[in-house]
XYZ file of N, CA, C and O in Angstrom:
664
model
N -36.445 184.904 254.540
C -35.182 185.132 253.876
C -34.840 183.960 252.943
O -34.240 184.224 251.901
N -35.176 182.657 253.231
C -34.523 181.717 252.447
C -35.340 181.385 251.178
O -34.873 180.657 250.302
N -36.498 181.904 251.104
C -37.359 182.069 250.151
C -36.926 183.256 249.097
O -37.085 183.106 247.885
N -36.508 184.142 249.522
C -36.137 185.230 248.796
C -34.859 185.054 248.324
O -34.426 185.709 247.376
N -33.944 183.859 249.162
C -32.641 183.460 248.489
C -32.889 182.262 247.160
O -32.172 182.008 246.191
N -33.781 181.872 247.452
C -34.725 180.603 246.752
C -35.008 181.349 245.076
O -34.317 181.185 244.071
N -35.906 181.950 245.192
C -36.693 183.297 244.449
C -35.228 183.686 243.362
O -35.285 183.583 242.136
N -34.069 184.102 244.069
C -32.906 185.116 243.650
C -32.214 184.050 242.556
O -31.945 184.496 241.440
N -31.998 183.010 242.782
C -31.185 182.129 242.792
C -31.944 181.414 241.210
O -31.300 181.407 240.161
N -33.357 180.864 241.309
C -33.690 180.023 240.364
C -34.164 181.263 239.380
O -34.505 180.951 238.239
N -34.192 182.262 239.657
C -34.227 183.893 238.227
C -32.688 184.069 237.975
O -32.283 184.811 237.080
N -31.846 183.364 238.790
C -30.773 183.925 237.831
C -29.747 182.378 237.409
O -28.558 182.362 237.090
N -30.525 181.406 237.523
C -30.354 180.143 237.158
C -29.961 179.500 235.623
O -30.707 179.493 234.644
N -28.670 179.000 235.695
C -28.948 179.573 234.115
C -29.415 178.036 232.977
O -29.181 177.696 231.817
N -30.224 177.448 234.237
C -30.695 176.002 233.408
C -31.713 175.694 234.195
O -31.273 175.755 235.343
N -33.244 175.288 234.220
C -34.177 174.752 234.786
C -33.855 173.257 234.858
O -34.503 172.618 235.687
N -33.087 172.698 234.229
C -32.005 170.993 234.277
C -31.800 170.466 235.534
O -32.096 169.384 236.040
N -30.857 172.104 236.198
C -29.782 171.764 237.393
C -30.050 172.427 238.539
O -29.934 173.652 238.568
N -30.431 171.738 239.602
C -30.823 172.674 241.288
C -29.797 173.273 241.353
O -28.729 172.731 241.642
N -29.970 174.805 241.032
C -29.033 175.655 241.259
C -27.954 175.702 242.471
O -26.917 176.364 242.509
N -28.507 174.772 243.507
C -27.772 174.682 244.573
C -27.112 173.431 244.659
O -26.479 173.243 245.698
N -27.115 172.222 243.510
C -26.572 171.371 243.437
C -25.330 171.152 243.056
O -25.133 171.640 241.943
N -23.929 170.351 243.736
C -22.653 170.800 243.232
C -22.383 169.272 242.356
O -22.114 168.081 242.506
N -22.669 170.285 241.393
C -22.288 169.085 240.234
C -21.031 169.261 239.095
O -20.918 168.609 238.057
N -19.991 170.484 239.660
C -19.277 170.406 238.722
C -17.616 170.187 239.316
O -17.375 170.330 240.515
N -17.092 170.012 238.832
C -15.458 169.410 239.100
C -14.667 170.905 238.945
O -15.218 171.862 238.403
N -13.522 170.952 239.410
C -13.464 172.160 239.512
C -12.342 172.406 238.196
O -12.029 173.558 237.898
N -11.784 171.247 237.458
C -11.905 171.600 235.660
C -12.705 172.662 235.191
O -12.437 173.810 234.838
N -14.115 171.784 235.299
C -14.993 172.383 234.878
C -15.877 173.977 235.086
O -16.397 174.856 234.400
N -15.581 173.571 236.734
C -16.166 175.079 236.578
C -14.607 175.854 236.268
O -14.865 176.669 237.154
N -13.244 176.296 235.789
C -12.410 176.783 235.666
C -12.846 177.160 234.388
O -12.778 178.301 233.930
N -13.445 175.838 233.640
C -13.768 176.223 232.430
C -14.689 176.943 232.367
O -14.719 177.618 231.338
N -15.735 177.135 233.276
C -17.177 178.032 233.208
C -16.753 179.603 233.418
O -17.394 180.558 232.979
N -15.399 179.682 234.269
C -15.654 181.139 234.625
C -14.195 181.482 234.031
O -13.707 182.482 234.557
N -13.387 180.862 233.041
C -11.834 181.322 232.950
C -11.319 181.797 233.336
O -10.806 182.846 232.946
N -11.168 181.110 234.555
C -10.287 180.902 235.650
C -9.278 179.865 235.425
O -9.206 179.166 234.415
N -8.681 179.830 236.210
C -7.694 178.513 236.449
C -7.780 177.924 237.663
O -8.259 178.490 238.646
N -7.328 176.777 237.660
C -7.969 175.977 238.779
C -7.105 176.535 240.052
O -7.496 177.074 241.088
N -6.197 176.310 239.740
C -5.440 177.442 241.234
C -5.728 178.688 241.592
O -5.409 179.075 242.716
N -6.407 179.557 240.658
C -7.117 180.279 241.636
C -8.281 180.030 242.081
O -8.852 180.605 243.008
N -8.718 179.046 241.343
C -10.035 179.233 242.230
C -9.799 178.357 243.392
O -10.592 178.498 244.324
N -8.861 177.476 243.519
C -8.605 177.085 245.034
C -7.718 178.482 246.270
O -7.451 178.274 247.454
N -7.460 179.740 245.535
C -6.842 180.993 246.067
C -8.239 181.344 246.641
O -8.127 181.596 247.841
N -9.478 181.444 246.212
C -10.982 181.933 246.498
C -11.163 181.289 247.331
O -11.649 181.958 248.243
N -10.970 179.552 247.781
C -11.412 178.673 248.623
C -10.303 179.128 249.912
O -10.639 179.246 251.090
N -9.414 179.268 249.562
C -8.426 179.382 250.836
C -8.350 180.920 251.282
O -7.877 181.153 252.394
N -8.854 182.142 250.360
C -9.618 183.005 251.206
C -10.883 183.471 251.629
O -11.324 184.605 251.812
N -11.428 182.197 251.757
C -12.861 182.376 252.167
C -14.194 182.933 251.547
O -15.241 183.398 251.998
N -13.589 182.632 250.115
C -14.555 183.418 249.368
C -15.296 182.432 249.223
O -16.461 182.669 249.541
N -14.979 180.800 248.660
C -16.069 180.159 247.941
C -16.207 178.883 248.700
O -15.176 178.212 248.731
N -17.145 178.440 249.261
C -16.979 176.873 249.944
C -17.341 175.987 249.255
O -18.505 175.640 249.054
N -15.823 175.282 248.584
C -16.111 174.091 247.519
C -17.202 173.221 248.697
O -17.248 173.145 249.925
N -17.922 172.707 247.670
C -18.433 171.258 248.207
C -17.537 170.295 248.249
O -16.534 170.578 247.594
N -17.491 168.659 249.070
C -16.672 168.057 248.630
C -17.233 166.398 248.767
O -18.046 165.984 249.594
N -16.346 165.389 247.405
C -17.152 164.644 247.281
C -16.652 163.543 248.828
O -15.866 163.864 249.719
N -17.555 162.020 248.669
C -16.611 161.421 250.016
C -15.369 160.973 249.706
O -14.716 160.231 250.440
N -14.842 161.582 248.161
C -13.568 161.150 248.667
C -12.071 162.309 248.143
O -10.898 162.130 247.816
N -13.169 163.713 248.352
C -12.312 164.982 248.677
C -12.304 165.553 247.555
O -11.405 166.393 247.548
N -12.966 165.510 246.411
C -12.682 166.275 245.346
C -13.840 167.601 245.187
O -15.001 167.685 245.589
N -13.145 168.382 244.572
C -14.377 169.584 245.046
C -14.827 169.721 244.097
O -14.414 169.509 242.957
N -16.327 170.340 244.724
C -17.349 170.423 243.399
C -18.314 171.863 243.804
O -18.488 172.200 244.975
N -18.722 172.402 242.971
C -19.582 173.450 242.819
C -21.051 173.496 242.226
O -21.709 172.631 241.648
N -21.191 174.141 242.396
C -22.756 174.012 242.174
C -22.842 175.503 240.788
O -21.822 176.124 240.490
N -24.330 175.834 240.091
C -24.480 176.647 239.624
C -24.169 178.220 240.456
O -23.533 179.190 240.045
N -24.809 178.038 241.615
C -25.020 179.144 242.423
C -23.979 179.951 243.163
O -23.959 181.034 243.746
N -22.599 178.392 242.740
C -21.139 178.640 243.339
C -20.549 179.443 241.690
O -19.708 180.296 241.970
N -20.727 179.380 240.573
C -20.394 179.666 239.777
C -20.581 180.886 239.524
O -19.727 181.598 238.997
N -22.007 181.363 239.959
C -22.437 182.688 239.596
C -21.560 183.470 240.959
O -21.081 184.563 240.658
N -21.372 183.097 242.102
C -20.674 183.933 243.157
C -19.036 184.457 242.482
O -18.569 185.592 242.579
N -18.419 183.323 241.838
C -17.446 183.248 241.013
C -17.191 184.516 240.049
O -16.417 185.473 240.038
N -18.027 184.128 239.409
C -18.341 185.695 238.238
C -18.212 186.941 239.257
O -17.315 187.728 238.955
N -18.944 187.246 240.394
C -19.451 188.329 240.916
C -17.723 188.529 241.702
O -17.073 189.570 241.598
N -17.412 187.721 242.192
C -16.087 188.029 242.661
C -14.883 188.595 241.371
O -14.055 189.499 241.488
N -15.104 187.854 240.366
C -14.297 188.272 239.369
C -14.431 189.791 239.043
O -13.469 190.559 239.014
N -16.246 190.284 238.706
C -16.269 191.839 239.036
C -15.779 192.389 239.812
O -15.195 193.432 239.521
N -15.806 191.975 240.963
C -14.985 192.762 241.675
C -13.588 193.512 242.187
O -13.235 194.556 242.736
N -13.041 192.310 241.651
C -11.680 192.554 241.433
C -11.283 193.255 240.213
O -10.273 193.958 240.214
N -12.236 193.068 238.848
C -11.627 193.866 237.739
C -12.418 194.929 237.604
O -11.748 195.812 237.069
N -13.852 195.411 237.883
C -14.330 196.716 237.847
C -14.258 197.337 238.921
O -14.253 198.553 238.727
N -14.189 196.997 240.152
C -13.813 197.698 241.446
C -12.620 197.744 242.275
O -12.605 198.342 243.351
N -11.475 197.033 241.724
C -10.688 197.258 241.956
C -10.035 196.445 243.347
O -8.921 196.456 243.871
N -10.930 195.957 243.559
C -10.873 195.010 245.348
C -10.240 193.482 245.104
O -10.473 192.630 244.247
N -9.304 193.526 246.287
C -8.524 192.138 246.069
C -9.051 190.859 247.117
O -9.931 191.259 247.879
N -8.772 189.745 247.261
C -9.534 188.595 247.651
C -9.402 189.451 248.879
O -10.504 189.797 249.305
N -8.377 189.894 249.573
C -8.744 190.347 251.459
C -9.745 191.402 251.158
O -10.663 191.262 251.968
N -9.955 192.291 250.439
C -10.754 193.148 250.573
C -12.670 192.724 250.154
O -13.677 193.369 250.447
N -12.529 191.398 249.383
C -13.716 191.199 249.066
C -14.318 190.404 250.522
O -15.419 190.731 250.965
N -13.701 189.620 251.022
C -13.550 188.789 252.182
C -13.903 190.000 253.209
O -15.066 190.093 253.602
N -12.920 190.932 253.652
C -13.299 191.903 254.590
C -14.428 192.461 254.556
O -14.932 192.676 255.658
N -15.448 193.012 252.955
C -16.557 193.528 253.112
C -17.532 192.817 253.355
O -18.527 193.141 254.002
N -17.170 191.181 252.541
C -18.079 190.361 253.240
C -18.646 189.812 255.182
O -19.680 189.503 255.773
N -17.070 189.997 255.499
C -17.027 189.870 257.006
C -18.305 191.446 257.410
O -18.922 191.308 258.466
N -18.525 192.419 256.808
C -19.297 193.450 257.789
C -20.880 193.207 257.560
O -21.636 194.158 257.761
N -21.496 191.737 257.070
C -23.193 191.640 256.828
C -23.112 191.133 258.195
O -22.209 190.455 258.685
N -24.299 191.606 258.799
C -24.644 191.744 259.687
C -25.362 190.134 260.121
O -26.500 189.941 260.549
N -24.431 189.249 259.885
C -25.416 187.880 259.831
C -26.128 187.860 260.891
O -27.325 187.685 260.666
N -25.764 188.002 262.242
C -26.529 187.825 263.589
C -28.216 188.794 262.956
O -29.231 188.187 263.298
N -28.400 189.695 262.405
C -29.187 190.531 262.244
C -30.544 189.574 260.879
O -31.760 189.383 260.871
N -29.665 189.323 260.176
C -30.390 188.736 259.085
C -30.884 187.266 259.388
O -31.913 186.923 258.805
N -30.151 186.171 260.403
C -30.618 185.254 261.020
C -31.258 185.167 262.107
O -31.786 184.137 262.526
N -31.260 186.230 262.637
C -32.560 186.832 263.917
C -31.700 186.090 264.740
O -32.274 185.250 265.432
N -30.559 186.164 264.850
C -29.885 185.567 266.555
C -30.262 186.025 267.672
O -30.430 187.205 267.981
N -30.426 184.924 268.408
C -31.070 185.263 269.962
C -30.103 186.281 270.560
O -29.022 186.552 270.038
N -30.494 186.747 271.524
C -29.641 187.333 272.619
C -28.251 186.813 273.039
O -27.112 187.270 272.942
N -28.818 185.609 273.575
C -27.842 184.658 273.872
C -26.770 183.953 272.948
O -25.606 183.653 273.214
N -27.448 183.786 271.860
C -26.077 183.301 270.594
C -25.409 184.775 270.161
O -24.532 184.521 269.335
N -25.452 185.609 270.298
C -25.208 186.676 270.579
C -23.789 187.350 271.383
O -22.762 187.981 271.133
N -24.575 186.698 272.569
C -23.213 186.824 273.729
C -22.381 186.456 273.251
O -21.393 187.186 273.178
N -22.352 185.067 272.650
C -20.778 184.239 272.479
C -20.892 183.870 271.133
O -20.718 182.713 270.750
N -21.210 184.917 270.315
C -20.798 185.151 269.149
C -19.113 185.866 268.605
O -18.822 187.050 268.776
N -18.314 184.980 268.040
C -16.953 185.905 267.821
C -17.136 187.239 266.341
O -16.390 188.187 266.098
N -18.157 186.881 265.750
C -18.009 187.973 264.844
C -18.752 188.982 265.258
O -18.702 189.854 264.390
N -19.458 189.327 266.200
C -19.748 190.106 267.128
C -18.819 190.869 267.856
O -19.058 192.031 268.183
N -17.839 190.320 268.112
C -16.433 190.766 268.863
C -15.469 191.507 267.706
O -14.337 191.818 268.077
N -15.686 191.673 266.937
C -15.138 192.355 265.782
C -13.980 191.465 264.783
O -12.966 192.030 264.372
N -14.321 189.833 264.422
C -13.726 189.546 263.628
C -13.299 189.652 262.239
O -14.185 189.100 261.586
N -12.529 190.017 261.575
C -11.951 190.031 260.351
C -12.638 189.385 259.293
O -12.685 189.957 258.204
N -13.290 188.052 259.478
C -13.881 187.038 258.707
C -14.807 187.110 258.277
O -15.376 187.802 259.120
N -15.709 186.869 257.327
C -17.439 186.288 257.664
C -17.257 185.258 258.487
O -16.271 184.877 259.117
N -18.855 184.675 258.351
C -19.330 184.068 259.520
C -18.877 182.438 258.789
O -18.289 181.572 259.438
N -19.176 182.325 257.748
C -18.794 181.086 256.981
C -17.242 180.620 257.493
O -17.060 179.453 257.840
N -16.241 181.516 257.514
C -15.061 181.191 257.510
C -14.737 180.766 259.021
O -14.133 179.732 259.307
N -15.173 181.616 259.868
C -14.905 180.917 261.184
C -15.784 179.495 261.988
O -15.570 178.937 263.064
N -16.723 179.275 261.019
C -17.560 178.539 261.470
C -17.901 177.352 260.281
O -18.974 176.761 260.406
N -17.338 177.123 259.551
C -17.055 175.923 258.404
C -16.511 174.782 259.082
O -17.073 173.701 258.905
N -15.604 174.843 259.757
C -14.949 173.297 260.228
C -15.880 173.068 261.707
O -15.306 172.276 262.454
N -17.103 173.566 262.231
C -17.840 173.715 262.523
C -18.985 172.993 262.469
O -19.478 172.442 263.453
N -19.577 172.954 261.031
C -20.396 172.659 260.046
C -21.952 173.948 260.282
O -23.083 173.721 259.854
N -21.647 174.868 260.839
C -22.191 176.355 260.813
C -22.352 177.029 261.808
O -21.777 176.558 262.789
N -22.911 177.971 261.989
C -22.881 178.801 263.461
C -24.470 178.228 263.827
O -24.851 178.829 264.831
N -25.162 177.589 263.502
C -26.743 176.832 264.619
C -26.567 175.537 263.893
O -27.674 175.015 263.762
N -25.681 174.863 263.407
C -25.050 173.222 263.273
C -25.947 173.221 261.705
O -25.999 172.087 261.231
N -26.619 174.261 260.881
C -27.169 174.401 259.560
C -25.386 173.926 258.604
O -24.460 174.174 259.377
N -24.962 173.459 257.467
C -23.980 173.690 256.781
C -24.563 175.332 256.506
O -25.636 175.922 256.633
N -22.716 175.768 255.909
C -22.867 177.069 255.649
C -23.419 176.682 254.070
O -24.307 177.419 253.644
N -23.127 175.993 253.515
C -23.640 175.501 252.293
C -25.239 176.117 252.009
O -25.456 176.731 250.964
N -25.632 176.039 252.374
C -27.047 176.091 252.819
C -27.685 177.320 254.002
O -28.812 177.156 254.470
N -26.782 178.597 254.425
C -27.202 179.414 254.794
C -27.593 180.546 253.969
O -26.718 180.921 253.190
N -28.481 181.058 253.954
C -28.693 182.408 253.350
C -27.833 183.345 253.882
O -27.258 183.847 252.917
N -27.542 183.717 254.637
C -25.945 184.840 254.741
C -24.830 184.134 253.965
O -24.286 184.959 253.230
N -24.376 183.117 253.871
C -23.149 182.674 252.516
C -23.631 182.993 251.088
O -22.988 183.477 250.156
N -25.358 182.473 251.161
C -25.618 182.031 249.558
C -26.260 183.536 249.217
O -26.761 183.718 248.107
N -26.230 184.535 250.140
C -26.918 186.059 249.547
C -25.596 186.930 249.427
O -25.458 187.957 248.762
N -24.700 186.319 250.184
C -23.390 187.714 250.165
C -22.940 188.348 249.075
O -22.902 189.576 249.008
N -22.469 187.368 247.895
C -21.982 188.046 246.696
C -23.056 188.944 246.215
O -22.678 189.905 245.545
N -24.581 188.784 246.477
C -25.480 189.026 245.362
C -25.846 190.388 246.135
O -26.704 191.161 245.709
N -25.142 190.597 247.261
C -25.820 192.040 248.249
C -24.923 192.734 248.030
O -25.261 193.916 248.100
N -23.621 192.548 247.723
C -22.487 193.041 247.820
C -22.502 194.619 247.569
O -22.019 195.520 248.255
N -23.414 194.680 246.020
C -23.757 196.266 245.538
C -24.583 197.108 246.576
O -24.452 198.332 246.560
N -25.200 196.671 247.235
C -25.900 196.929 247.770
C -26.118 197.086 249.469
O -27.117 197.397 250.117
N -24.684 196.719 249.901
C -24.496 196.334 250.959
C -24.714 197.793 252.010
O -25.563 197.941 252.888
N -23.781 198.636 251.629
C -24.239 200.001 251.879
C -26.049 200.357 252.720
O -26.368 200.881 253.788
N -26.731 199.840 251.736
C -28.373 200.407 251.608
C -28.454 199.065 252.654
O -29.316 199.398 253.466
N -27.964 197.694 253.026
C -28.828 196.744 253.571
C -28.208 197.357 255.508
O -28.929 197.339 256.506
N -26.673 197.837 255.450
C -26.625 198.520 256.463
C -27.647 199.403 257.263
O -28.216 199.157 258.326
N -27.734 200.818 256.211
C -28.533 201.462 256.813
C -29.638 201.425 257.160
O -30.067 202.307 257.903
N -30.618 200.158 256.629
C -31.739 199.809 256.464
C -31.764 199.280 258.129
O -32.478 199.791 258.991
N -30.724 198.036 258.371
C -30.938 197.122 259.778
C -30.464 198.857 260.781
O -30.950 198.750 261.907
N -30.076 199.577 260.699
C -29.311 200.932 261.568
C -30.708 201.787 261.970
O -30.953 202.395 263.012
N -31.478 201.623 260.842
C -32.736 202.578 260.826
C -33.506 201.551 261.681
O -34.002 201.986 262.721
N -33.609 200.741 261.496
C -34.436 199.481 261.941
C -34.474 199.627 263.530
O -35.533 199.767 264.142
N -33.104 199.576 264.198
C -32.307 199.388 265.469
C -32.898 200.749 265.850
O -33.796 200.865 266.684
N -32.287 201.867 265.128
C -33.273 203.042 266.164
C -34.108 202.913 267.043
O -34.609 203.906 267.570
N -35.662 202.600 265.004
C -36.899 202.658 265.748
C -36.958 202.116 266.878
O -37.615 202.699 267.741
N -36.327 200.908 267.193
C -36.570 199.891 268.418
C -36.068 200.820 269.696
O -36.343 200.501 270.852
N -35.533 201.645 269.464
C -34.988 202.202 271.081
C -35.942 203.072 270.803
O -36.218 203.963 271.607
């Protein structure tokens, strides 16, 4: 999976310059990248849409890969019609336990398993992740926006999957 997030990420990269996963921009700047304004895009951070990076002495920064999630949220809200709880809520239904191969046991005492509201990023950020990985750096945060269309087909796919196994 993190190869294929790897793969996704430097094809839709929009500089061979900058590690797409590197947060190198101020959040001026990226306001200026996606015309936005800087208060909303701290509205995205405080609903769990985007996890600023931050420097050691608190200023937030983004990366390319945070920019392009940016855009994809902006579609969403103006061609589909979905507001930050609703982009947040569809994000809360990827099946992260499924796509990170969680044991049995992380499993048990998993809360988004129990039917939380959230993704997995949001309850598990002050955390520093759900297996001590940053969410920064998980493939369920850094694939969500980019499955989003598609989320539908990645359902039925793990549903078909689960059958065969019984």
């Amino acid at each position: 999976m993190k190869h294929r997030v790897r793969s996704w990420v430097s094809e839709h990269s929009a500089s061979d310059e900058i590690e797409p996963e590197l947060p190198v921009f101020s959040i001026g700047k990226a306001a200026q990248l996606t015309g936005l304004s800087e208060s909303a895009l701290r509205k995205y951070e405080a609903a769990g849409l985007i996890l600023f990076h931050r420097t050691d002495h608190g200023h937030r920064r983004l990366s390319l890969e945070d920019i392009t999630r940016i855009k994809i949220i902006q579609k969403l809200i103006k061609e589909n019609g979905l507001n930050l709880e609703g982009i947040r809520r569809l994000w809360a239904l990827l099946p992260c336990w499924e796509l990170k191969s969680c044991s049995e046991e992380a499993r048990k005492n998993c809360p988004i398993l129990s039917g939380a509201n959230d993704p997995c990023w949001v309850i598990y950020k002050d955390e520093g992740g759900c297996d001590g990985d940053s969410c920064h750096d998980c493939e369920v945060y850094r694939m969500a926006s980019s499955c989003t269309e598609d989320l539908k087909s990645l359902l039925l796919d793990l549903l078909v999957r689960e059958r065969r196994k019984k």
